[in-house]
Structure formats: structure tokens, C-alpha cells
Tab-separated table of C-alpha atoms and ligand atoms in Angstrom:
chain	number	residue	atom	x	y	z
A	1	MET	CA	0.000	0.000	0.000
A	2	ASP	CA	1.244	3.478	-0.760
A	3	ILE	CA	0.643	6.158	1.850
A	4	ARG	CA	-2.454	7.507	0.090
A	5	GLU	CA	-4.095	4.091	0.034
A	6	MET	CA	-3.127	3.506	3.660
A	7	ILE	CA	-4.725	6.780	4.729
A	8	LEU	CA	-7.918	6.058	2.825
A	9	THR	CA	-8.350	2.419	3.852
A	10	ARG	CA	-7.501	2.713	7.550
A	11	ARG	CA	-10.602	2.408	9.691
A	12	THR	CA	-11.366	2.513	13.371
A	13	VAL	CA	-12.185	-1.120	14.067
A	14	ASN	CA	-14.622	-2.253	16.749
A	15	ASN	CA	-14.518	-6.015	16.232
A	16	TYR	CA	-11.272	-7.959	16.536
A	17	THR	CA	-10.340	-11.583	16.086
A	18	PRO	CA	-8.730	-13.189	19.160
A	19	GLU	CA	-5.502	-13.751	17.137
A	20	LYS	CA	-2.378	-12.439	18.873
A	21	VAL	CA	-0.274	-10.091	16.789
A	22	PRO	CA	3.478	-10.213	17.425
A	23	ASP	CA	4.660	-8.118	20.379
A	24	SER	CA	7.609	-6.986	18.269
A	25	VAL	CA	5.334	-5.241	15.739
A	26	VAL	CA	3.483	-3.404	18.510
A	27	GLU	CA	6.782	-2.428	20.137
A	28	GLU	CA	8.063	-1.101	16.819
A	29	ALA	CA	4.851	0.877	16.282
A	30	LEU	CA	5.227	2.498	19.710
A	31	ALA	CA	8.914	3.205	19.158
A	32	LEU	CA	8.142	4.870	15.815
A	33	SER	CA	5.344	6.881	17.430
A	34	LEU	CA	7.990	8.734	19.461
A	35	TRP	CA	9.091	10.395	16.202
A	36	ALA	CA	5.968	12.551	16.211
A	37	PRO	CA	6.626	16.281	16.296
A	38	ASN	CA	7.031	17.301	19.933
A	39	HIS	CA	7.272	20.992	20.724
A	40	LYS	CA	9.962	21.793	23.316
A	41	LEU	CA	10.847	18.099	23.310
A	42	THR	CA	8.789	17.482	26.422
A	43	TYR	CA	8.583	13.719	25.779
A	44	PRO	CA	5.060	13.652	27.193
A	45	TRP	CA	4.181	9.995	26.525
A	46	VAL	CA	3.178	7.645	29.274
A	47	TYR	CA	2.251	4.426	27.530
A	48	THR	CA	1.262	1.377	29.544
A	49	TRP	CA	1.318	-2.069	27.986
A	50	LEU	CA	-1.650	-3.638	29.755
A	51	GLY	CA	-1.350	-7.237	30.873
A	52	ALA	CA	-4.174	-9.780	31.059
A	53	GLU	CA	-4.939	-9.173	34.744
A	54	THR	CA	-5.152	-5.411	34.318
A	55	ARG	CA	-7.296	-5.795	31.226
A	56	ALA	CA	-9.678	-8.103	33.078
A	57	ARG	CA	-10.046	-5.477	35.814
A	58	LEU	CA	-10.637	-2.718	33.248
A	59	GLY	CA	-13.153	-4.996	31.522
A	60	ASP	CA	-14.971	-5.412	34.842
A	61	LEU	CA	-14.961	-1.629	35.279
A	62	ASN	CA	-16.409	-1.154	31.792
A	63	ALA	CA	-19.067	-3.786	32.505
A	64	GLU	CA	-19.957	-2.076	35.776
A	65	LEU	CA	-20.283	1.301	34.056
A	66	LYS	CA	-22.600	-0.212	31.434
A	67	GLY	CA	-25.150	-1.177	34.128
A	68	ALA	CA	-26.911	-4.332	35.174
A	69	ASN	CA	-27.880	-5.833	31.778
A	70	PRO	CA	-25.758	-9.028	31.599
A	71	ILE	CA	-25.579	-9.008	27.769
A	72	LYS	CA	-24.293	-5.426	27.737
A	73	ALA	CA	-21.909	-6.223	30.591
A	74	LYS	CA	-20.410	-9.171	28.671
A	75	ALA	CA	-20.024	-7.047	25.524
A	76	ALA	CA	-18.347	-4.324	27.605
A	77	ARG	CA	-15.909	-6.854	29.097
A	78	ASP	CA	-15.187	-8.479	25.703
A	79	ASN	CA	-14.547	-5.066	24.196
A	80	VAL	CA	-11.604	-4.543	26.551
A	81	VAL	CA	-10.299	-8.095	26.659
A	82	THR	CA	-10.570	-9.350	23.061
A	83	PRO	CA	-8.162	-7.170	21.000
A	84	SER	CA	-4.688	-8.640	20.792
A	85	HIS	CA	-3.051	-5.710	22.580
A	86	LEU	CA	-4.279	-2.812	24.655
A	87	ILE	CA	-2.029	0.166	25.308
A	88	SER	CA	-3.141	2.824	27.707
A	89	LEU	CA	-2.373	6.344	26.503
A	90	ALA	CA	-1.486	9.112	28.893
A	91	ILE	CA	0.555	12.298	28.943
A	92	LYS	CA	2.530	13.918	31.694
A	93	ARG	CA	0.681	16.741	33.414
A	94	SER	CA	1.941	20.234	32.801
A	95	GLU	CA	1.364	23.416	34.788
A	96	LYS	CA	0.963	25.341	31.551
A	97	VAL	CA	-2.314	25.016	29.646
A	98	GLU	CA	-0.572	25.623	26.283
A	99	ARG	CA	2.037	22.959	27.005
A	100	GLN	CA	-0.674	20.434	27.916
A	101	HIS	CA	-2.443	21.320	24.661
A	102	GLU	CA	0.743	20.867	22.627
A	103	ASP	CA	1.549	17.631	24.398
A	104	TYR	CA	-1.887	16.259	23.558
A	105	ALA	CA	-1.242	17.230	19.928
A	106	THR	CA	2.008	15.268	20.083
A	107	LEU	CA	0.186	12.267	21.489
A	108	SER	CA	-2.384	12.490	18.687
A	109	CYS	CA	0.368	12.575	16.049
A	110	SER	CA	2.033	9.629	17.788
A	111	VAL	CA	-1.133	7.566	17.799
A	112	GLN	CA	-1.553	8.168	14.088
A	113	ILE	CA	2.034	7.130	13.359
A	114	ALA	CA	1.555	3.893	15.331
A	115	THR	CA	-1.808	3.308	13.707
A	116	MET	CA	-0.517	3.749	10.166
A	117	PHE	CA	2.506	1.531	10.779
A	118	LEU	CA	0.267	-1.213	12.170
A	119	TRP	CA	-2.194	-0.821	9.322
A	120	GLN	CA	0.656	-1.357	6.873
A	121	HIS	CA	0.906	-4.802	8.524
A	122	GLY	CA	-2.854	-5.398	8.252
A	123	ILE	CA	-3.276	-4.732	11.961
A	124	ALA	CA	-6.165	-2.509	12.965
A	125	THR	CA	-6.592	-0.090	15.836
A	126	LYS	CA	-9.109	1.908	17.742
A	127	TRP	CA	-8.333	4.894	19.912
A	128	SER	CA	-10.935	4.515	22.605
A	129	THR	CA	-11.808	7.273	25.013
A	130	GLY	CA	-14.603	5.225	26.556
A	131	GLY	CA	-15.444	6.226	30.144
A	132	TRP	CA	-13.616	3.185	31.542
A	133	SER	CA	-10.331	4.181	29.882
A	134	MET	CA	-10.090	7.524	31.691
A	135	HIS	CA	-12.117	6.737	34.797
A	136	PRO	CA	-10.666	7.748	38.185
A	137	ARG	CA	-10.521	4.032	39.056
A	138	ALA	CA	-8.614	3.291	35.830
A	139	TYR	CA	-5.644	5.223	37.283
A	140	GLU	CA	-5.518	2.875	40.242
A	141	ILE	CA	-6.017	-0.234	38.074
A	142	ILE	CA	-3.299	0.819	35.617
A	143	GLY	CA	-1.026	2.076	38.386
A	144	LEU	CA	-0.799	5.738	37.447
A	145	SER	CA	-0.964	8.853	39.578
A	146	PRO	CA	-3.684	11.309	38.436
A	147	GLU	CA	-1.569	14.142	39.855
A	148	GLU	CA	1.311	13.272	37.553
A	149	VAL	CA	-0.323	12.064	34.358
A	150	LYS	CA	-3.543	12.498	32.407
A	151	LEU	CA	-5.150	9.432	30.890
A	152	GLU	CA	-6.246	10.005	27.299
A	153	GLY	CA	-7.788	6.635	26.514
A	154	CYS	CA	-6.504	3.347	25.194
A	155	LEU	CA	-5.265	2.063	21.872
A	156	MET	CA	-6.868	-1.246	20.927
A	157	ILE	CA	-4.758	-3.275	18.522
A	158	GLY	CA	-5.575	-6.461	16.666
A	159	ARG	CA	-6.584	-8.226	13.502
A	160	PRO	CA	-9.905	-6.881	12.271
A	161	GLN	CA	-12.837	-9.276	12.364
A	162	ILE	CA	-15.215	-6.845	10.689
A	163	MET	CA	-14.013	-3.852	8.692
A	164	PRO	CA	-16.560	-1.111	9.272
A	165	PRO	CA	-17.993	0.795	6.326
A	166	THR	CA	-16.104	3.904	5.301
A	167	PRO	CA	-17.673	6.968	6.882
A	168	GLU	CA	-18.191	10.081	4.788
A	169	ARG	CA	-15.580	12.808	4.725
A	170	PRO	CA	-17.012	16.044	3.386
A	171	PRO	CA	-15.006	17.785	0.666
A	172	LEU	CA	-12.041	19.965	1.576
A	173	ALA	CA	-13.804	23.115	0.360
A	174	GLN	CA	-16.043	22.850	3.419
A	175	PHE	CA	-13.089	23.268	5.778
A	176	LEU	CA	-10.642	25.431	3.866
A	177	ARG	CA	-10.765	29.216	3.848
A	178	ARG	CA	-8.476	31.219	1.644
A	179	THR	CA	-7.399	34.766	2.325
A	180	THR	CA	-5.926	37.356	0.055
B	1	FMN	C1	-9.331	11.152	20.360
B	1	FMN	C2	-10.237	10.111	19.765
B	1	FMN	C3	-11.085	9.378	20.585
B	1	FMN	C4	-11.911	8.371	20.070
B	1	FMN	N1	-12.701	7.652	20.915
B	1	FMN	C5	-13.482	6.659	20.421
B	1	FMN	C6	-14.281	5.876	21.296
B	1	FMN	O1	-14.266	6.039	22.518
B	1	FMN	N2	-15.058	4.927	20.743
B	1	FMN	C7	-15.088	4.703	19.388
B	1	FMN	O2	-15.835	3.835	18.942
B	1	FMN	N3	-14.312	5.425	18.534
B	1	FMN	C8	-13.515	6.384	19.018
B	1	FMN	N4	-12.716	7.111	18.166
B	1	FMN	C9	-12.702	6.795	16.737
B	1	FMN	C10	-13.630	7.705	15.947
B	1	FMN	O3	-14.959	7.481	16.338
B	1	FMN	C11	-13.419	7.411	14.458
B	1	FMN	O4	-12.160	7.905	14.087
B	1	FMN	C12	-14.481	8.039	13.566
B	1	FMN	O5	-15.713	7.403	13.762
B	1	FMN	C13	-14.125	7.972	12.084
B	1	FMN	O6	-13.919	6.624	11.711
B	1	FMN	P1	-12.546	6.158	11.012
B	1	FMN	O7	-11.457	6.304	12.057
B	1	FMN	O8	-12.779	4.722	10.619
B	1	FMN	O9	-12.310	7.019	9.818
B	1	FMN	C14	-11.893	8.110	18.664
B	1	FMN	C15	-11.040	8.868	17.837
B	1	FMN	C16	-10.226	9.848	18.370
B	1	FMN	C17	-9.308	10.642	17.462
């Protein structure tokens, strides 16, 4: 795939096969993600490679947040547990609002780098900001201090079971102003 095709065919995937993708590919994706532009070289990333026990606890949290319906609770648990890998995304807290804003931009660029690299290998992703992934209890489960870092969701990684339909993107003219 050339870069244009990769950009156009990448989708946020909700349904993953249980197949494990190699750790080495995920590690390489994360290492490459550190090459995102990073103003002031703040190195804001706090990635956490979530193990099975932690994921089970986050799955329970998601199930609890979804309420008492057992079908919804199972789906909520499966959602967290099924993808091959789950990486929690966080950034270091900064006193300065602008710095925090820039650091979040860096994280966003990083996620896209990782996502595109994985997609080149036929591995799909979803950046999830579901309530469970940033919940006050998620800090304790993941082992992070809310005073020091800010959770920004999780990156789900795995082989796609169902590729979702391509959502519309309105034409550029709708978003581009030109000045004299
Ligand atoms: C910061 C961020 C948070 C997101 N959070 C979620 C989420 O919690 N759940 C979800 O299903 N998709 C989430 N997405 C994915 C978007 O919904 C998705 O990009 C959008 O529907 C367009 O689909 P596409 O990525 O396949 O083009 C998130 C995307 C971003 C950039």
C-alpha cells in the first residue's frame, strides 16, 4: 500500500479476532510513534502495555459502568479483553495550559504514526476514550498517579474481524478558507 491508500483504507475497528499479533510489531509501532513532532521536546508519553490481569479489571470496570444488563456487561468486558493488545495512553501533566495542549497534539500525532505503521501490517486499531479508559478508578487499576499524568484513553490493537464501512468525509472546500 502506498501512503495515500493507507490513509484512505484505515478504519477505526470495533470487532477484533482473538488472534495475537506479534509483540515486536506493537513495540516497533510504539517506538516509531515517538518520532511525532514534539514541541519543546517534552517527551510527554506515558504508555502502559496492559497485561491480562489489568485488562480483566478494566473490563470489569467497563461492565460495571454499562449497568446491570448481563448481555451489555459481557459485551463491555469483551470489548476490553478481546483485541490482541491494549495500550493505555497518557501524557505527563503540565502546569501550563498551552504545554498540555501541545503535548496532547504530540500524542495524537504519535497515535496516528503507530496506527498507520500497524495498518501497513494489516493490523487494525481503535483509539478509545470510553469512560472506563479515563475513569478515576482506571488510574488505580493501571497504576498511574492522576496528579502526575492524564489518561487520554486506550489504543486497541488487533486483527480486524469486521471492517466497518467507510464513513463520509465532506469535501475539503467545506473546511478550507483562503485569504488574500
Ligand atoms: C481522540 C479520539 C477518541 C476516540 N474515541 C473513540 C471511542 O471512545 N469509541 C469509538 O468507537 N471510537 C472512538 N474514536 C474513533 C472515531 O470514532 C473514528 O475515528 C471516527 O468514527 C471515524 O472513523 P474512522 O477512524 O474509521 O475514519 C476516537 C477517535 C479519536 C481521534
